[in-house]
PDB file of C-alpha atoms and ligand atoms in Angstrom:
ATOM      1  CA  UNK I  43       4.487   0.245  14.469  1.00  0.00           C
ATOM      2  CA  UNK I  44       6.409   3.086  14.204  1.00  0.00           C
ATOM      3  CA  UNK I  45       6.796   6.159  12.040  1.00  0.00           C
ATOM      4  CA  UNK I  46       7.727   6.372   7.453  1.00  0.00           C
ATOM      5  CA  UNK I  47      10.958   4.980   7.460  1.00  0.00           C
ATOM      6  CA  UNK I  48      11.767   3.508  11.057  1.00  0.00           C
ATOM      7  CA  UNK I  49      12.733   0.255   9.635  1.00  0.00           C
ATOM      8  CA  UNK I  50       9.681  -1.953   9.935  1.00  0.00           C
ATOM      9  CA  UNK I  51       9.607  -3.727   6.836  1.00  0.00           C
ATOM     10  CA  UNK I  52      13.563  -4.446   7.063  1.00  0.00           C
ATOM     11  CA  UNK I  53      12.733  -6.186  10.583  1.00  0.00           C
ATOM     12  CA  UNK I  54       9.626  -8.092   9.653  1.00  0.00           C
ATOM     13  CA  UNK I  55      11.342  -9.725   6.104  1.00  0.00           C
ATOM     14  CA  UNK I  56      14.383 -10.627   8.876  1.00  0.00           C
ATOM     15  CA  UNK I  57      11.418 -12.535  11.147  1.00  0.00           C
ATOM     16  CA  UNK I  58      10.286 -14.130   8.202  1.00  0.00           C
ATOM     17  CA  UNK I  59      13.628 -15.240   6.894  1.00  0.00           C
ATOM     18  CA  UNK I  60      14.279 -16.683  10.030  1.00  0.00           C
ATOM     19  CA  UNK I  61      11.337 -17.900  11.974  1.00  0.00           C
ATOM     20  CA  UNK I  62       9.134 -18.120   8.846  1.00  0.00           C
ATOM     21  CA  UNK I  63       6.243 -16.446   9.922  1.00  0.00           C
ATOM     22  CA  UNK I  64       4.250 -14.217   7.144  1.00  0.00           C
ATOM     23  CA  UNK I  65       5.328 -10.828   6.838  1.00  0.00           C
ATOM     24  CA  UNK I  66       1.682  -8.543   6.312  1.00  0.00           C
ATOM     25  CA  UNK I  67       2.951  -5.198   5.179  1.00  0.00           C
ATOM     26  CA  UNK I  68      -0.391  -3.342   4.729  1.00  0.00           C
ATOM     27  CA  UNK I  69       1.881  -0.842   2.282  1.00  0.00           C
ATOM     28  CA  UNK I  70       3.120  -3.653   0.081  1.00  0.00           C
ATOM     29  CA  UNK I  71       0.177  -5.051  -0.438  1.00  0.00           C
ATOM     30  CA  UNK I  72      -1.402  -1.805  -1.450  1.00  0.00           C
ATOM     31  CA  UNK I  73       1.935  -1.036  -3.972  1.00  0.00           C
ATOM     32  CA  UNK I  74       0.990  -4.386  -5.251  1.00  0.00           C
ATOM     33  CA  UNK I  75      -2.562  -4.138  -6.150  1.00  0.00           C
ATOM     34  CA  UNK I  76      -1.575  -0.593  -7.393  1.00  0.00           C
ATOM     35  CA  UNK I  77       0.937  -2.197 -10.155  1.00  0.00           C
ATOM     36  CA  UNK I  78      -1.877  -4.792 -10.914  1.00  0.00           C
ATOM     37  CA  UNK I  79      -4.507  -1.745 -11.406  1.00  0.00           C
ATOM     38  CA  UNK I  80      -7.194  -3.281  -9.511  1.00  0.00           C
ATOM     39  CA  UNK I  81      -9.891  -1.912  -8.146  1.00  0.00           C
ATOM     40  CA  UNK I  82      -8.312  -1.788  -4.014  1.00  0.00           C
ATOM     41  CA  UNK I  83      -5.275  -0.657  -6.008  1.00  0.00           C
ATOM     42  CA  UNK I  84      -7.122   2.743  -7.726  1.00  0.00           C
ATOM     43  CA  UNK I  85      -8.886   3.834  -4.823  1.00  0.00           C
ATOM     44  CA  UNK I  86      -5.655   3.593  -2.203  1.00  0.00           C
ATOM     45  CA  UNK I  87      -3.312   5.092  -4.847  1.00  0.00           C
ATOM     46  CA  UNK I  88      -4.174   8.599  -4.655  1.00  0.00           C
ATOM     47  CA  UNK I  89      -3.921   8.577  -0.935  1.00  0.00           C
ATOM     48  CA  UNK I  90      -0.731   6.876  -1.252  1.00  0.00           C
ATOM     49  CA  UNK I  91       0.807   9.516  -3.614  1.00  0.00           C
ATOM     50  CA  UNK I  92      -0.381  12.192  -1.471  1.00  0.00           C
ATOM     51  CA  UNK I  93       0.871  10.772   2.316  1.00  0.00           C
ATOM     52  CA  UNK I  94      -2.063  10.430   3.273  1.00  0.00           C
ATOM     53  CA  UNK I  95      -3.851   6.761   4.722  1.00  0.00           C
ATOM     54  CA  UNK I  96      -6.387   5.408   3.136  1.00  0.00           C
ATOM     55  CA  UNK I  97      -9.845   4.626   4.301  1.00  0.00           C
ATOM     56  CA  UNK I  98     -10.302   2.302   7.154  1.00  0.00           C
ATOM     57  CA  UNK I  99     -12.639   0.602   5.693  1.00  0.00           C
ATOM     58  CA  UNK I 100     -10.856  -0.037   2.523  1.00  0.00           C
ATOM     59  CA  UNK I 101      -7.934  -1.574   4.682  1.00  0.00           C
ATOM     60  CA  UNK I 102      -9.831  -3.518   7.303  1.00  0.00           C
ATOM     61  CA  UNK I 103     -11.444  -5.514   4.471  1.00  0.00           C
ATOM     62  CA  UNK I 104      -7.534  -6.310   2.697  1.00  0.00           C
ATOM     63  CA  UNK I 105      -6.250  -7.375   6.118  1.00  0.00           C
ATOM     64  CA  UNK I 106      -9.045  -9.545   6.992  1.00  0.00           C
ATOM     65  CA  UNK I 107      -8.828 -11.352   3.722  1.00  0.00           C
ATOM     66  CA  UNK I 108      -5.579 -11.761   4.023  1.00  0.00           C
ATOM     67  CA  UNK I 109      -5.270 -13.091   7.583  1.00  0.00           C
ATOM     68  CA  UNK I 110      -7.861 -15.612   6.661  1.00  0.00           C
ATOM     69  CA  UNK I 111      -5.233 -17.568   4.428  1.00  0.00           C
ATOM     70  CA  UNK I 112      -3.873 -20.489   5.189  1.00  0.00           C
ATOM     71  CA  UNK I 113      -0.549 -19.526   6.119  1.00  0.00           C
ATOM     72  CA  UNK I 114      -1.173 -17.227   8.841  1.00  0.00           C
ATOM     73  CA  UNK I 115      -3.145 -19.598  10.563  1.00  0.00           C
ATOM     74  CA  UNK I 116      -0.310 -20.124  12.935  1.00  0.00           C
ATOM     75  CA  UNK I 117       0.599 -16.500  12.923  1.00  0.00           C
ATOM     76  CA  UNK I 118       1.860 -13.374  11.121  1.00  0.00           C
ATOM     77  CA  UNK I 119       3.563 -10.445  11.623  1.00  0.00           C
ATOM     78  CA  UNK I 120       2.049  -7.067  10.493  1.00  0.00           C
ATOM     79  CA  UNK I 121       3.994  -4.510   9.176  1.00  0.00           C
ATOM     80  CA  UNK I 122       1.933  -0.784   9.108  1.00  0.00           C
ATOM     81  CA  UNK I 123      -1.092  -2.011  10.496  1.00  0.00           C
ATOM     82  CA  UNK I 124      -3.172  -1.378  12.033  1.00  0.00           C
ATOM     83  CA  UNK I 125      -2.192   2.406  12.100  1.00  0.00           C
ATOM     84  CA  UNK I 126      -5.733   4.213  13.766  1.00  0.00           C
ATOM     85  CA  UNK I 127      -7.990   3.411  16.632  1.00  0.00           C
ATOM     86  CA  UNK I 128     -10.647   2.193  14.512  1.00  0.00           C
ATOM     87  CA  UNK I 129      -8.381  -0.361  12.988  1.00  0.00           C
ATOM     88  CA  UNK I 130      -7.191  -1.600  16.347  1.00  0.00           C
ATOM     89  CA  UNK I 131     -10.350  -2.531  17.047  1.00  0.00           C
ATOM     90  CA  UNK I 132     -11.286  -4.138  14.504  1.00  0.00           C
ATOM     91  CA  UNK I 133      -8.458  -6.108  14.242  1.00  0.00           C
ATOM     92  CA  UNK I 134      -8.796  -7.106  17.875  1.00  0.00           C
ATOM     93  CA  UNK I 135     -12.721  -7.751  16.997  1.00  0.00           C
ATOM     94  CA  UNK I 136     -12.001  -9.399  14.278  1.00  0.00           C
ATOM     95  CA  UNK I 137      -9.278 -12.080  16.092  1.00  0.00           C
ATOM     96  CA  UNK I 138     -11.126 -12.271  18.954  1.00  0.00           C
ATOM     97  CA  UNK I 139     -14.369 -13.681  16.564  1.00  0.00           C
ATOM     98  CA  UNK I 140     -11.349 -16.393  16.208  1.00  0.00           C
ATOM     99  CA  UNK I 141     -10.230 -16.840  19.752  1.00  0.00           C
ATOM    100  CA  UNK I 142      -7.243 -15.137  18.756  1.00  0.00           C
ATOM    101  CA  UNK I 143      -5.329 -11.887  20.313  1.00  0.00           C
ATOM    102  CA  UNK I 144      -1.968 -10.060  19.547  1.00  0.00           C
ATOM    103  CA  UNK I 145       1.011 -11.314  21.406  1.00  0.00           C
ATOM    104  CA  UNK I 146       3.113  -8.495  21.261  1.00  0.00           C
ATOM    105  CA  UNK I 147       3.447  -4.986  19.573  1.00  0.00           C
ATOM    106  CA  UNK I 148       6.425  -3.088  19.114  1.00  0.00           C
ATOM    107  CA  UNK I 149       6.772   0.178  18.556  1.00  0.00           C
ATOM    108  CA  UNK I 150      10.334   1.802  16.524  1.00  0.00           C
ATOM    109  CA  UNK I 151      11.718   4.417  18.123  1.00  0.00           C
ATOM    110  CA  UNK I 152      13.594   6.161  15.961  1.00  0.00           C
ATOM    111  CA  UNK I 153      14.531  10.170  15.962  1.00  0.00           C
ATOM    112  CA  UNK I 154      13.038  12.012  12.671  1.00  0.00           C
ATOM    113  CA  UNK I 155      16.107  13.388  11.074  1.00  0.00           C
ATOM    114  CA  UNK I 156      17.312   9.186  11.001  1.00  0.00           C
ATOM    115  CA  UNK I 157      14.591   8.700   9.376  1.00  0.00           C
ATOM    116  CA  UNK I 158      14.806  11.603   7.247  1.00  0.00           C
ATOM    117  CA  UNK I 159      18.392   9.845   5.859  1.00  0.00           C
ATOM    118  CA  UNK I 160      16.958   6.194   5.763  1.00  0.00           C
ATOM    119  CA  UNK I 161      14.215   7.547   3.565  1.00  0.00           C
ATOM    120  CA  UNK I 162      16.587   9.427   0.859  1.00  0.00           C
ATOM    121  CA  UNK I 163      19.018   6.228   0.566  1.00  0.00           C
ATOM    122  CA  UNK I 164      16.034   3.956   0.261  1.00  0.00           C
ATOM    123  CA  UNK I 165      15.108   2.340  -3.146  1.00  0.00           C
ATOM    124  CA  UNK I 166      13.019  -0.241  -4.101  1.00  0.00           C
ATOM    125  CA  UNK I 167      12.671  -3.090  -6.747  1.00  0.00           C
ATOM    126  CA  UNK I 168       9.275  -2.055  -8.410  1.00  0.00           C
ATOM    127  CA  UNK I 169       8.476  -5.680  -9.640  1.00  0.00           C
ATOM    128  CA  UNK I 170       9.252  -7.728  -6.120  1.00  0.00           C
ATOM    129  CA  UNK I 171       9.393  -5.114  -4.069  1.00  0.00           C
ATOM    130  CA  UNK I 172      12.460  -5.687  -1.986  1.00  0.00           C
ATOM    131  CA  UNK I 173      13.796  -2.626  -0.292  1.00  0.00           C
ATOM    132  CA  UNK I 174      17.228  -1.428  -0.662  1.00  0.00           C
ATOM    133  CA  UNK I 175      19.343   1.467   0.907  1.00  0.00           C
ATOM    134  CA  UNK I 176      22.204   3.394  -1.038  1.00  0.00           C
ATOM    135  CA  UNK I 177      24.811   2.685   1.781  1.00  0.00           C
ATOM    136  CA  UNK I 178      22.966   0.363   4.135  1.00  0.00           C
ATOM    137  CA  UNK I 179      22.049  -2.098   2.224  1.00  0.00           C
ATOM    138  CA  UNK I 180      23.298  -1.480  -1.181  1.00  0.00           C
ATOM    139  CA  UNK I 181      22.537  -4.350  -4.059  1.00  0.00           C
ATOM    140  CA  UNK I 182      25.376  -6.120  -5.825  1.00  0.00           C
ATOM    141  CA  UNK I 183      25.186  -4.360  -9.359  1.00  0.00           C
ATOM    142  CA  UNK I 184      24.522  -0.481  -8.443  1.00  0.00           C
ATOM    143  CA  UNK I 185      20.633   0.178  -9.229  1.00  0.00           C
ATOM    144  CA  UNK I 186      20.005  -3.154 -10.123  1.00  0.00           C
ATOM    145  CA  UNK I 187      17.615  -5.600  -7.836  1.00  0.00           C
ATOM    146  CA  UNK I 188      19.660  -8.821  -6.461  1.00  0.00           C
ATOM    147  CA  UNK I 189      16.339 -11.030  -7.062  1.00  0.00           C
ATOM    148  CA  UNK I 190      15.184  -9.930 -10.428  1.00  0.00           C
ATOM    149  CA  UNK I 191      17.528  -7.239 -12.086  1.00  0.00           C
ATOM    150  CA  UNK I 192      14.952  -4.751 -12.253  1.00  0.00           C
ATOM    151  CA  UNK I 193      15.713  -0.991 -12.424  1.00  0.00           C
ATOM    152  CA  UNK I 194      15.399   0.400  -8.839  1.00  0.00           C
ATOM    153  CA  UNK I 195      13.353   3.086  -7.841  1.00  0.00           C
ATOM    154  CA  UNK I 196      12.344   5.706  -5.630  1.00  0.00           C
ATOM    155  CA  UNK I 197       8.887   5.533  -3.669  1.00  0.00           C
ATOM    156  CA  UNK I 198       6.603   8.337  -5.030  1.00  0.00           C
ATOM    157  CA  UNK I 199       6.143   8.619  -0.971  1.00  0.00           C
ATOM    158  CA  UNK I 200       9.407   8.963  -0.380  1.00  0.00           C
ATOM    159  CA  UNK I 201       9.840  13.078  -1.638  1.00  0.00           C
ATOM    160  CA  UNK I 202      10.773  15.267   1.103  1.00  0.00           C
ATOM    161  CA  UNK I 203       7.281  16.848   0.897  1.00  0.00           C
ATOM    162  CA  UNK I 204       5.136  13.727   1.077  1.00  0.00           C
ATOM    163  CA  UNK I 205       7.747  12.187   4.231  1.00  0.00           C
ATOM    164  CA  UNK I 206       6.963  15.387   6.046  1.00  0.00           C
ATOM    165  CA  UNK I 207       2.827  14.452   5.804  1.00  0.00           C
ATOM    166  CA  UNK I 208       2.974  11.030   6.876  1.00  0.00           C
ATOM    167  CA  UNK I 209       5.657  11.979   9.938  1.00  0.00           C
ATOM    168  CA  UNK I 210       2.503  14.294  11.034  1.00  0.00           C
ATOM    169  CA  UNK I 211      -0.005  11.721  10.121  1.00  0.00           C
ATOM    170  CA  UNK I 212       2.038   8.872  12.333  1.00  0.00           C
ATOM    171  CA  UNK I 213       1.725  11.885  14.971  1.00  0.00           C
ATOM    172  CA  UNK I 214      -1.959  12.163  14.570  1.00  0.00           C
ATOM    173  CA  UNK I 215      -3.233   8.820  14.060  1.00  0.00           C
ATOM    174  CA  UNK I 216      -0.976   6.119  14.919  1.00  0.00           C
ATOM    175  CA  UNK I 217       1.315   7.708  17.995  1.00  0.00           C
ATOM    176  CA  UNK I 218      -2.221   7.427  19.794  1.00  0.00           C
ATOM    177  CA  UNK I 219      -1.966   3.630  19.650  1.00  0.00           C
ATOM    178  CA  UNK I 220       1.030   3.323  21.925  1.00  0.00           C
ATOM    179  CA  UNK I 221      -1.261   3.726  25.069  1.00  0.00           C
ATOM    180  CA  UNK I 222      -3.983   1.151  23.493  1.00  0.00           C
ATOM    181  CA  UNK I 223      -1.583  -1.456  23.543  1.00  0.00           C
ATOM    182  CA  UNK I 224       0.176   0.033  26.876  1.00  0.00           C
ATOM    183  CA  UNK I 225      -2.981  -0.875  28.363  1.00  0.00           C
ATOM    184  CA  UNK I 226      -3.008  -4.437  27.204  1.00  0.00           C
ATOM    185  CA  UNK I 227       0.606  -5.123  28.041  1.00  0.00           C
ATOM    186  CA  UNK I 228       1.844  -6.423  25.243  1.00  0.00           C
ATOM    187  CA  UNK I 229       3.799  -3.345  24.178  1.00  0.00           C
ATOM    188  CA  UNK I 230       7.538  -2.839  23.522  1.00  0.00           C
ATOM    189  CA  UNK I 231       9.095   0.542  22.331  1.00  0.00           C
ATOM    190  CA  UNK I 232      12.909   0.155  20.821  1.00  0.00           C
ATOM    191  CA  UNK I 233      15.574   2.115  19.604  1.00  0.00           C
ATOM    192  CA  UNK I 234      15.151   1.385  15.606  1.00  0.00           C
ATOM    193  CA  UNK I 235      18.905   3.144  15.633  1.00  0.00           C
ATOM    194  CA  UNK I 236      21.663   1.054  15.125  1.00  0.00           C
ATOM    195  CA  UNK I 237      22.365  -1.435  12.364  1.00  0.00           C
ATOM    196  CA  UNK I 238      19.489  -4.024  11.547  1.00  0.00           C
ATOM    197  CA  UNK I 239      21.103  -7.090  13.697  1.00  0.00           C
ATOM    198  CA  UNK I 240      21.405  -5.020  16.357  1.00  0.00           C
ATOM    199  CA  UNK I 241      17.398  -4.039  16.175  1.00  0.00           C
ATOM    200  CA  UNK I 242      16.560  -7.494  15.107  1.00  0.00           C
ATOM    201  CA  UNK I 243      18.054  -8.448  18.731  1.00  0.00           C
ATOM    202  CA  UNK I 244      16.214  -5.877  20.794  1.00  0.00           C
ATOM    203  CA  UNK I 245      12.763  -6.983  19.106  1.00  0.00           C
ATOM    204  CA  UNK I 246      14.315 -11.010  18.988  1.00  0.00           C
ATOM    205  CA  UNK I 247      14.497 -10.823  22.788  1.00  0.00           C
ATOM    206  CA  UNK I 248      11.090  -9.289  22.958  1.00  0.00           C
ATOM    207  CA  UNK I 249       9.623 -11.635  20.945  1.00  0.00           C
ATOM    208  CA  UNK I 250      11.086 -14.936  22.500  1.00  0.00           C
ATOM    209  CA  UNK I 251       9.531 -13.567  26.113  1.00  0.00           C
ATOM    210  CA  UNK I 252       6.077 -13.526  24.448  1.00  0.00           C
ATOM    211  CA  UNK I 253       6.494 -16.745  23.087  1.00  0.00           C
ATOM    212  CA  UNK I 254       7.497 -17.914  26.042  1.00  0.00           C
ATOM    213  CA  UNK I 255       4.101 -16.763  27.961  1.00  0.00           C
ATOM    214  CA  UNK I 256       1.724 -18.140  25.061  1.00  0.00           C
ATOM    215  CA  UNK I 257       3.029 -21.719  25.593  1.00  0.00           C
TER     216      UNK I 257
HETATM  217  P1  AP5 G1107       3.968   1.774   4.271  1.00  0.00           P
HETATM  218  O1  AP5 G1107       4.598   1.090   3.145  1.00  0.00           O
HETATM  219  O2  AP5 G1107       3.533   0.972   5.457  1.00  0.00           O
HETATM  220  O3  AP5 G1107       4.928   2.978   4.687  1.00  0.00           O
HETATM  221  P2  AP5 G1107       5.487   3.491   6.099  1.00  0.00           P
HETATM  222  O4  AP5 G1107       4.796   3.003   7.330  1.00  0.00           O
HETATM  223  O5  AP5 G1107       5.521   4.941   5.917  1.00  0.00           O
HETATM  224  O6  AP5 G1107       6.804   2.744   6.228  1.00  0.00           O
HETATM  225  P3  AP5 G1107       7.974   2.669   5.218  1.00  0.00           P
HETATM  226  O7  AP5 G1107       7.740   1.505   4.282  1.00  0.00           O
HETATM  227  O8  AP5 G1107       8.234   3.989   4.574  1.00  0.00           O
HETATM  228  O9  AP5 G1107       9.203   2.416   6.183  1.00  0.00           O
HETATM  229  P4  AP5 G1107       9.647   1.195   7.092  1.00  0.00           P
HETATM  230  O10 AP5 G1107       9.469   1.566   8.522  1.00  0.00           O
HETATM  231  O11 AP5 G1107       9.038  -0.104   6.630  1.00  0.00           O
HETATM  232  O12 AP5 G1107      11.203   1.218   6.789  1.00  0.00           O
HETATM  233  P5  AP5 G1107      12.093   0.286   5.841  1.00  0.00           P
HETATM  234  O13 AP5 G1107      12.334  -1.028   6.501  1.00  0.00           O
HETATM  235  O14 AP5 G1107      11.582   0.285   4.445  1.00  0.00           O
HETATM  236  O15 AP5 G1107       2.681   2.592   3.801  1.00  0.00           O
HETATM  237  C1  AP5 G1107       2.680   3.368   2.619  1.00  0.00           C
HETATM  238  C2  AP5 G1107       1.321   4.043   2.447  1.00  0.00           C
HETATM  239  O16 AP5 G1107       0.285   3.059   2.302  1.00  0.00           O
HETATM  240  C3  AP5 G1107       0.858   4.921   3.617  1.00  0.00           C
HETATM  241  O17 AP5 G1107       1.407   6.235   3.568  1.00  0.00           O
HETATM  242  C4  AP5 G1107      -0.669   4.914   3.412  1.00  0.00           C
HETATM  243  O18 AP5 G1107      -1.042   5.768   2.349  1.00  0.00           O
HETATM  244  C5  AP5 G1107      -0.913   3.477   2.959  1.00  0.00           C
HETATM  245  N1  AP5 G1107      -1.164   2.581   4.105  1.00  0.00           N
HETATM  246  C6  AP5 G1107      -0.411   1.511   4.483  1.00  0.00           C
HETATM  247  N2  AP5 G1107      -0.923   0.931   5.570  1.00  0.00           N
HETATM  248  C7  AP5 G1107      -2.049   1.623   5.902  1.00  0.00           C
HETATM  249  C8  AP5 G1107      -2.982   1.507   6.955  1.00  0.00           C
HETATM  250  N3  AP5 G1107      -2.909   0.541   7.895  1.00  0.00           N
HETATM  251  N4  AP5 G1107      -3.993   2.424   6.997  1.00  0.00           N
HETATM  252  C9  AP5 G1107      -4.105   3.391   6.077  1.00  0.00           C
HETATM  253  N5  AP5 G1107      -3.239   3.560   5.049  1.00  0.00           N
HETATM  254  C10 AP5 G1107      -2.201   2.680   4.963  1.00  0.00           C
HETATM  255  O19 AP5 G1107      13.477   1.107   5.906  1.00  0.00           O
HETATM  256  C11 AP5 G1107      13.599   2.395   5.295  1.00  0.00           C
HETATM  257  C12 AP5 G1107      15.022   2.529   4.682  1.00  0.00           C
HETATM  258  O20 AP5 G1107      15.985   2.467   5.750  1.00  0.00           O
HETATM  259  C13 AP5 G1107      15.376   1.353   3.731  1.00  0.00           C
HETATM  260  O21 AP5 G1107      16.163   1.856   2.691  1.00  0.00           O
HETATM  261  C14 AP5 G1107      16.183   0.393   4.627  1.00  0.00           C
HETATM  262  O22 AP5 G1107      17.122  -0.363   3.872  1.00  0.00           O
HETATM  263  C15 AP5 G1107      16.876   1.362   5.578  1.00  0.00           C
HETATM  264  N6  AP5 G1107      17.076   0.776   6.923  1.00  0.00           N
HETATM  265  C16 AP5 G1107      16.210  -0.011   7.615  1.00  0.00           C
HETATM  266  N7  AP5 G1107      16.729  -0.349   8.820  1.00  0.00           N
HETATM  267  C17 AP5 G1107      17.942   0.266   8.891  1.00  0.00           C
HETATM  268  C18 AP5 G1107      18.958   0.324   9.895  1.00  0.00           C
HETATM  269  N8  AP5 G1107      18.834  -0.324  11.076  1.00  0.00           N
HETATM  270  N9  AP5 G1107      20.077   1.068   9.631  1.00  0.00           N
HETATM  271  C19 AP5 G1107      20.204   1.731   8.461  1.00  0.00           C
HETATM  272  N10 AP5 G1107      19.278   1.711   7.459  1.00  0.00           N
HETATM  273  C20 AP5 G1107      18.157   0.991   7.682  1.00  0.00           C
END
């Protein structure tokens, strides 16, 4: 978890590069069903546009059918979920129907005007939806995705206006979560500054220690 911007998604494709372990981004799966116009897609897409999250319910029922597939049977990572109170319960509800519990949560720490910059620089393939940055992470050919060729884009989310809304919506809704998860001590908070390898360490480490208790 962690606020627009902080780096999530860049961390969880690195864990699933490398550890190959599913990579849930509630957000990408939402982008997704908006391209395909399908029903999930038209009623999160307004909300999307606008900053805002969509409905609980609406996402509790994605993320459920999605955890129920085959590959995340021996785990997952989720990327922007859950992101309010009533979704970390029912996610914990829902894995503890399945004798299952989070191992860990992490939480990017990351100072707003960073993530003012990351935003800007960021643009994204609209057909795969890899995410690219202008200097970070800049594709071969200029503007072009490496895994398709596709024209790169700019989020719709991503204008100044809309950034400012979700940083006060993270405030709101998900910032509350921290002490949830406090509570069940499986909770990390780390510096998201610094280049990618260097986070992927901090969280790395992190991760190996809770791997190390589940055994
Ligand atoms: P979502 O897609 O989850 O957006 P977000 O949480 O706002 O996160 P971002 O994707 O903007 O950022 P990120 O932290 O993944 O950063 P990234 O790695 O891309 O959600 C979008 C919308 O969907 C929500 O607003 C809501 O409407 C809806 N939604 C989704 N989940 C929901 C839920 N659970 N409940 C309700 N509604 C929900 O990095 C950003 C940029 O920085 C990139 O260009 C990247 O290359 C660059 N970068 C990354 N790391 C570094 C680094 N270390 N150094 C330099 N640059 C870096």
């Amino acid at each position: 978890m962690g606020p627009p911007g902080a780096g999530k998604g860049t961390q969880a494709e690195l864990f699933q590069r490398r550890h190959g372990v599913p990579h849930i981004s509630t957000g990408e799966m939402f982008r997704a069903a908006v391209r395909a116009d399908t029903e999930v897609g038209r009623r999160a897409a307004e909300y999307m546009r606008d900053g805002e999250l969509v409905p609980d319910a609406i996402v509790q029922q994605l993320v459920e059918d999605r955890l129920m597939q085959p590959d995340a049977a021996a785990g997952f990572i989720l990327d922007g979920y859950p992101r309010t109170l009533v979704q970390a319960d029912a996610l914990d509800e829902f894995l503890a129907r399945r004798g299952r519990a989070l191992d860990g949560v992490v939480l990017f720490d990351i100072p707003e005007e960073v993530v003012l910059r990351r935003l800007t620089g960021r643009r994204v393939c609209p057909v795969c939806g890899t995410n690219y940055h202008v200097e970070h992470k800049a594709p071969h050919v200029p503007g072009r995705c490496d895994l398709d060729g596709a024209e790169l884009i700019q989020r719709r989310d991503d204008a100044p206006e809309t950034v400012h809304r979700r940083l006060e919506i993270f405030r709101r809704w998900t910032a509350p979560l921290v002490d949830h998860y406090r509570a069940l001590g499986i909770f990390l908070a780390v510096s998201a500054q610094g280049t990618a390898e260097e986070v992927y360490e901090r969280i790395q480490e992190f991760a190996a220690s809770r791997a190390a208790r589940a055994v």
